[in-house]
Amino acid sequence: MKKIEHIVEAGIFNSRWVLAPFFIGLICSIFVLLSGFARELWHLLTHFKTLSETDTILGILALVDMTLLANLLIIIIFSGYESFVSKLDISNHEDKPGWMGKVGFSTLKVKLISSIVAISGIDLLRTYMQLDNDSTISLEIVQWKLFIHGVFVISGLLFSVMDYLTSKSGNNH
């Protein structure tokens, strides 16, 4: 019976590797994002003389938005892989980011919601800046975006409070 238990436990433990293709997929999605970033940057560089101030700002906000999303993906890939699959053997690498190995699942949730709030805020700013130029943006769309952004902000605050309370209690799981 002990041998069967060991086999089952080994199978459960090794099943964590099923997550590895998800992280590889996220790495691929960064390249897709890079392609969109390059297209937007190329558009800004080749049309900068003809773009209005608003269009220039909107293009730059799109670049910032994609950069934040790429940063978020890197954090999810690194900390998710380390938390759920296997430790990365790069402890002595000179370019190892300072946050690596320090971002646990709890901190990851707070960073995730913070990034979502920032991305949502940028989208809201883009919507606001397009109001004069785009007649397809209705008041209802703006209200929904404000409501959704508010939900993200409140969720972020609640996650932060929960993370703080968890760290104060000494229970960091």
PDB file of C-alpha atoms in Angstrom:
ATOM      1  CA  MET A   1       0.000   0.000   0.000  1.00  0.00           C
ATOM      2  CA  LYS A   2       2.909   2.345   0.801  1.00  0.00           C
ATOM      3  CA  LYS A   3       4.306   1.806  -2.721  1.00  0.00           C
ATOM      4  CA  ILE A   4       0.972   2.775  -4.321  1.00  0.00           C
ATOM      5  CA  GLU A   5       0.792   5.833  -2.110  1.00  0.00           C
ATOM      6  CA  HIS A   6       4.314   6.816  -3.180  1.00  0.00           C
ATOM      7  CA  ILE A   7       3.446   6.394  -6.882  1.00  0.00           C
ATOM      8  CA  VAL A   8       0.273   8.490  -6.497  1.00  0.00           C
ATOM      9  CA  GLU A   9       2.142  11.214  -4.601  1.00  0.00           C
ATOM     10  CA  ALA A  10       4.958  11.235  -7.170  1.00  0.00           C
ATOM     11  CA  GLY A  11       2.358  11.565  -9.941  1.00  0.00           C
ATOM     12  CA  ILE A  12       0.641  14.435  -8.165  1.00  0.00           C
ATOM     13  CA  PHE A  13       3.971  16.153  -7.536  1.00  0.00           C
ATOM     14  CA  ASN A  14       5.118  15.720 -11.139  1.00  0.00           C
ATOM     15  CA  SER A  15       1.788  16.981 -12.492  1.00  0.00           C
ATOM     16  CA  ARG A  16       3.006  20.513 -11.769  1.00  0.00           C
ATOM     17  CA  TRP A  17       4.903  20.277 -15.062  1.00  0.00           C
ATOM     18  CA  VAL A  18       1.562  20.451 -16.883  1.00  0.00           C
ATOM     19  CA  LEU A  19       1.768  24.191 -16.138  1.00  0.00           C
ATOM     20  CA  ALA A  20       5.038  24.632 -18.082  1.00  0.00           C
ATOM     21  CA  PRO A  21       3.326  24.911 -21.513  1.00  0.00           C
ATOM     22  CA  PHE A  22       1.145  27.702 -20.111  1.00  0.00           C
ATOM     23  CA  PHE A  23       4.248  29.695 -19.211  1.00  0.00           C
ATOM     24  CA  ILE A  24       5.754  28.969 -22.649  1.00  0.00           C
ATOM     25  CA  GLY A  25       2.504  30.260 -24.164  1.00  0.00           C
ATOM     26  CA  LEU A  26       2.793  33.441 -22.105  1.00  0.00           C
ATOM     27  CA  ILE A  27       6.359  33.888 -23.379  1.00  0.00           C
ATOM     28  CA  CYS A  28       5.013  33.563 -26.942  1.00  0.00           C
ATOM     29  CA  SER A  29       2.339  36.143 -26.141  1.00  0.00           C
ATOM     30  CA  ILE A  30       5.084  38.625 -25.205  1.00  0.00           C
ATOM     31  CA  PHE A  31       6.404  38.293 -28.763  1.00  0.00           C
ATOM     32  CA  VAL A  32       2.900  38.944 -30.106  1.00  0.00           C
ATOM     33  CA  LEU A  33       2.741  42.014 -27.865  1.00  0.00           C
ATOM     34  CA  LEU A  34       6.184  43.088 -29.094  1.00  0.00           C
ATOM     35  CA  SER A  35       4.883  42.925 -32.663  1.00  0.00           C
ATOM     36  CA  GLY A  36       1.974  45.222 -31.776  1.00  0.00           C
ATOM     37  CA  PHE A  37       4.359  47.536 -29.914  1.00  0.00           C
ATOM     38  CA  ALA A  38       6.670  47.704 -32.962  1.00  0.00           C
ATOM     39  CA  ARG A  39       3.703  48.482 -35.267  1.00  0.00           C
ATOM     40  CA  GLU A  40       2.478  51.285 -32.986  1.00  0.00           C
ATOM     41  CA  LEU A  41       5.990  52.705 -32.575  1.00  0.00           C
ATOM     42  CA  TRP A  42       6.575  52.555 -36.340  1.00  0.00           C
ATOM     43  CA  HIS A  43       3.277  54.357 -36.916  1.00  0.00           C
ATOM     44  CA  LEU A  44       4.266  57.090 -34.436  1.00  0.00           C
ATOM     45  CA  LEU A  45       7.731  57.495 -35.949  1.00  0.00           C
ATOM     46  CA  THR A  46       6.571  57.596 -39.568  1.00  0.00           C
ATOM     47  CA  HIS A  47       3.561  59.872 -38.990  1.00  0.00           C
ATOM     48  CA  PHE A  48       4.804  62.156 -36.216  1.00  0.00           C
ATOM     49  CA  LYS A  49       4.640  65.254 -38.469  1.00  0.00           C
ATOM     50  CA  THR A  50       0.989  64.680 -39.333  1.00  0.00           C
ATOM     51  CA  LEU A  51      -0.327  63.426 -35.991  1.00  0.00           C
ATOM     52  CA  SER A  52      -2.284  65.768 -33.787  1.00  0.00           C
ATOM     53  CA  GLU A  53      -1.185  66.254 -30.196  1.00  0.00           C
ATOM     54  CA  THR A  54      -4.039  64.021 -29.042  1.00  0.00           C
ATOM     55  CA  ASP A  55      -3.124  61.259 -31.512  1.00  0.00           C
ATOM     56  CA  THR A  56       0.514  61.440 -30.419  1.00  0.00           C
ATOM     57  CA  ILE A  57      -0.448  61.135 -26.756  1.00  0.00           C
ATOM     58  CA  LEU A  58      -2.839  58.282 -27.548  1.00  0.00           C
ATOM     59  CA  GLY A  59      -0.067  56.459 -29.409  1.00  0.00           C
ATOM     60  CA  ILE A  60       2.349  56.928 -26.538  1.00  0.00           C
ATOM     61  CA  LEU A  61      -0.302  55.743 -24.061  1.00  0.00           C
ATOM     62  CA  ALA A  62      -0.769  52.630 -26.208  1.00  0.00           C
ATOM     63  CA  LEU A  63       3.001  51.989 -25.957  1.00  0.00           C
ATOM     64  CA  VAL A  64       2.928  52.481 -22.189  1.00  0.00           C
ATOM     65  CA  ASP A  65      -0.080  50.160 -21.954  1.00  0.00           C
ATOM     66  CA  MET A  66       1.709  47.402 -23.888  1.00  0.00           C
ATOM     67  CA  THR A  67       4.870  47.877 -21.816  1.00  0.00           C
ATOM     68  CA  LEU A  68       2.928  47.501 -18.562  1.00  0.00           C
ATOM     69  CA  LEU A  69       1.268  44.374 -19.908  1.00  0.00           C
ATOM     70  CA  ALA A  70       4.638  42.910 -20.948  1.00  0.00           C
ATOM     71  CA  ASN A  71       6.057  43.660 -17.480  1.00  0.00           C
ATOM     72  CA  LEU A  72       3.033  41.994 -15.924  1.00  0.00           C
ATOM     73  CA  LEU A  73       3.521  38.906 -18.089  1.00  0.00           C
ATOM     74  CA  ILE A  74       7.182  38.651 -17.053  1.00  0.00           C
ATOM     75  CA  ILE A  75       6.233  38.850 -13.376  1.00  0.00           C
ATOM     76  CA  ILE A  76       3.550  36.180 -13.853  1.00  0.00           C
ATOM     77  CA  ILE A  77       5.886  33.901 -15.820  1.00  0.00           C
ATOM     78  CA  PHE A  78       8.816  34.123 -13.414  1.00  0.00           C
ATOM     79  CA  SER A  79       6.975  34.047 -10.125  1.00  0.00           C
ATOM     80  CA  GLY A  80       4.314  31.597 -11.316  1.00  0.00           C
ATOM     81  CA  TYR A  81       6.917  29.183 -12.625  1.00  0.00           C
ATOM     82  CA  GLU A  82       8.951  29.460  -9.428  1.00  0.00           C
ATOM     83  CA  SER A  83       5.891  29.150  -7.191  1.00  0.00           C
ATOM     84  CA  PHE A  84       4.175  26.263  -8.929  1.00  0.00           C
ATOM     85  CA  VAL A  85       6.618  24.396 -11.206  1.00  0.00           C
ATOM     86  CA  SER A  86      10.302  24.612 -10.332  1.00  0.00           C
ATOM     87  CA  LYS A  87      12.926  26.984  -8.965  1.00  0.00           C
ATOM     88  CA  LEU A  88      14.935  28.853 -11.586  1.00  0.00           C
ATOM     89  CA  ASP A  89      18.641  28.156 -11.213  1.00  0.00           C
ATOM     90  CA  ILE A  90      19.897  31.702 -11.808  1.00  0.00           C
ATOM     91  CA  SER A  91      20.818  32.776  -8.277  1.00  0.00           C
ATOM     92  CA  ASN A  92      24.316  33.899  -9.312  1.00  0.00           C
ATOM     93  CA  HIS A  93      23.335  35.603 -12.570  1.00  0.00           C
ATOM     94  CA  GLU A  94      24.412  39.248 -12.622  1.00  0.00           C
ATOM     95  CA  ASP A  95      21.201  40.380 -14.375  1.00  0.00           C
ATOM     96  CA  LYS A  96      18.778  38.634 -12.036  1.00  0.00           C
ATOM     97  CA  PRO A  97      15.945  41.076 -11.271  1.00  0.00           C
ATOM     98  CA  GLY A  98      15.861  42.181  -7.630  1.00  0.00           C
ATOM     99  CA  TRP A  99      12.254  41.076  -7.128  1.00  0.00           C
ATOM    100  CA  MET A 100      12.867  37.488  -8.255  1.00  0.00           C
ATOM    101  CA  GLY A 101      12.546  34.995  -5.461  1.00  0.00           C
ATOM    102  CA  LYS A 102      10.764  37.584  -3.332  1.00  0.00           C
ATOM    103  CA  VAL A 103       7.437  37.669  -5.158  1.00  0.00           C
ATOM    104  CA  GLY A 104       5.224  34.982  -3.687  1.00  0.00           C
ATOM    105  CA  PHE A 105       1.669  34.145  -4.666  1.00  0.00           C
ATOM    106  CA  SER A 106       0.204  36.737  -2.295  1.00  0.00           C
ATOM    107  CA  THR A 107       2.454  39.511  -3.589  1.00  0.00           C
ATOM    108  CA  LEU A 108       1.798  38.355  -7.148  1.00  0.00           C
ATOM    109  CA  LYS A 109      -1.940  38.894  -6.668  1.00  0.00           C
ATOM    110  CA  VAL A 110      -1.353  42.456  -5.464  1.00  0.00           C
ATOM    111  CA  LYS A 111       1.056  43.191  -8.338  1.00  0.00           C
ATOM    112  CA  LEU A 112      -1.428  41.692 -10.797  1.00  0.00           C
ATOM    113  CA  ILE A 113      -4.342  43.823  -9.613  1.00  0.00           C
ATOM    114  CA  SER A 114      -2.087  46.912  -9.446  1.00  0.00           C
ATOM    115  CA  SER A 115      -1.078  46.381 -13.064  1.00  0.00           C
ATOM    116  CA  ILE A 116      -4.693  45.839 -14.080  1.00  0.00           C
ATOM    117  CA  VAL A 117      -5.641  49.107 -12.352  1.00  0.00           C
ATOM    118  CA  ALA A 118      -2.828  50.926 -14.181  1.00  0.00           C
ATOM    119  CA  ILE A 119      -3.811  49.415 -17.546  1.00  0.00           C
ATOM    120  CA  SER A 120      -7.473  50.237 -16.901  1.00  0.00           C
ATOM    121  CA  GLY A 121      -6.525  53.794 -15.931  1.00  0.00           C
ATOM    122  CA  ILE A 122      -4.570  54.240 -19.142  1.00  0.00           C
ATOM    123  CA  ASP A 123      -7.507  52.901 -21.156  1.00  0.00           C
ATOM    124  CA  LEU A 124      -9.816  55.308 -19.332  1.00  0.00           C
ATOM    125  CA  LEU A 125      -7.443  58.204 -20.092  1.00  0.00           C
ATOM    126  CA  ARG A 126      -7.347  57.159 -23.759  1.00  0.00           C
ATOM    127  CA  THR A 127     -11.158  57.097 -23.831  1.00  0.00           C
ATOM    128  CA  TYR A 128     -11.291  60.550 -22.253  1.00  0.00           C
ATOM    129  CA  MET A 129      -8.842  61.933 -24.808  1.00  0.00           C
ATOM    130  CA  GLN A 130     -10.844  60.444 -27.687  1.00  0.00           C
ATOM    131  CA  LEU A 131     -14.158  61.974 -26.603  1.00  0.00           C
ATOM    132  CA  ASP A 132     -13.777  65.063 -28.807  1.00  0.00           C
ATOM    133  CA  ASN A 133     -12.543  63.148 -31.873  1.00  0.00           C
ATOM    134  CA  ASP A 134     -14.626  59.967 -31.778  1.00  0.00           C
ATOM    135  CA  SER A 135     -18.395  60.213 -32.038  1.00  0.00           C
ATOM    136  CA  THR A 136     -18.782  56.442 -31.466  1.00  0.00           C
ATOM    137  CA  ILE A 137     -17.870  56.748 -27.796  1.00  0.00           C
ATOM    138  CA  SER A 138     -21.123  57.117 -25.903  1.00  0.00           C
ATOM    139  CA  LEU A 139     -21.697  58.318 -22.383  1.00  0.00           C
ATOM    140  CA  GLU A 140     -22.782  54.776 -21.523  1.00  0.00           C
ATOM    141  CA  ILE A 141     -19.402  53.368 -22.617  1.00  0.00           C
ATOM    142  CA  VAL A 142     -17.577  55.976 -20.512  1.00  0.00           C
ATOM    143  CA  GLN A 143     -19.783  55.189 -17.500  1.00  0.00           C
ATOM    144  CA  TRP A 144     -19.118  51.444 -17.845  1.00  0.00           C
ATOM    145  CA  LYS A 145     -15.371  52.048 -18.125  1.00  0.00           C
ATOM    146  CA  LEU A 146     -15.475  54.265 -15.030  1.00  0.00           C
ATOM    147  CA  PHE A 147     -17.480  51.643 -13.138  1.00  0.00           C
ATOM    148  CA  ILE A 148     -15.156  48.803 -14.149  1.00  0.00           C
ATOM    149  CA  HIS A 149     -12.087  50.872 -13.285  1.00  0.00           C
ATOM    150  CA  GLY A 150     -13.637  51.649  -9.896  1.00  0.00           C
ATOM    151  CA  VAL A 151     -14.202  47.930  -9.293  1.00  0.00           C
ATOM    152  CA  PHE A 152     -10.539  47.271 -10.146  1.00  0.00           C
ATOM    153  CA  VAL A 153      -9.395  50.033  -7.764  1.00  0.00           C
ATOM    154  CA  ILE A 154     -11.579  48.724  -4.922  1.00  0.00           C
ATOM    155  CA  SER A 155     -10.396  45.147  -5.606  1.00  0.00           C
ATOM    156  CA  GLY A 156      -6.791  46.352  -5.518  1.00  0.00           C
ATOM    157  CA  LEU A 157      -7.336  48.071  -2.199  1.00  0.00           C
ATOM    158  CA  LEU A 158      -9.022  44.985  -0.744  1.00  0.00           C
ATOM    159  CA  PHE A 159      -6.200  42.713  -1.994  1.00  0.00           C
ATOM    160  CA  SER A 160      -3.648  45.079  -0.444  1.00  0.00           C
ATOM    161  CA  VAL A 161      -5.487  45.130   2.874  1.00  0.00           C
ATOM    162  CA  MET A 162      -5.793  41.321   2.855  1.00  0.00           C
ATOM    163  CA  ASP A 163      -2.085  40.976   2.019  1.00  0.00           C
ATOM    164  CA  TYR A 164      -1.187  43.399   4.808  1.00  0.00           C
ATOM    165  CA  LEU A 165      -3.382  41.593   7.347  1.00  0.00           C
ATOM    166  CA  THR A 166      -1.968  38.223   6.274  1.00  0.00           C
ATOM    167  CA  SER A 167       1.614  39.462   6.643  1.00  0.00           C
ATOM    168  CA  LYS A 168       0.825  40.955  10.073  1.00  0.00           C
ATOM    169  CA  SER A 169      -0.565  37.635  11.269  1.00  0.00           C
ATOM    170  CA  GLY A 170       2.608  35.865  10.132  1.00  0.00           C
ATOM    171  CA  ASN A 171       0.677  33.605   7.779  1.00  0.00           C
ATOM    172  CA  ASN A 172       2.273  34.197   4.355  1.00  0.00           C
ATOM    173  CA  HIS A 173       0.565  31.463   2.345  1.00  0.00           C
TER     174      HIS A 173
END
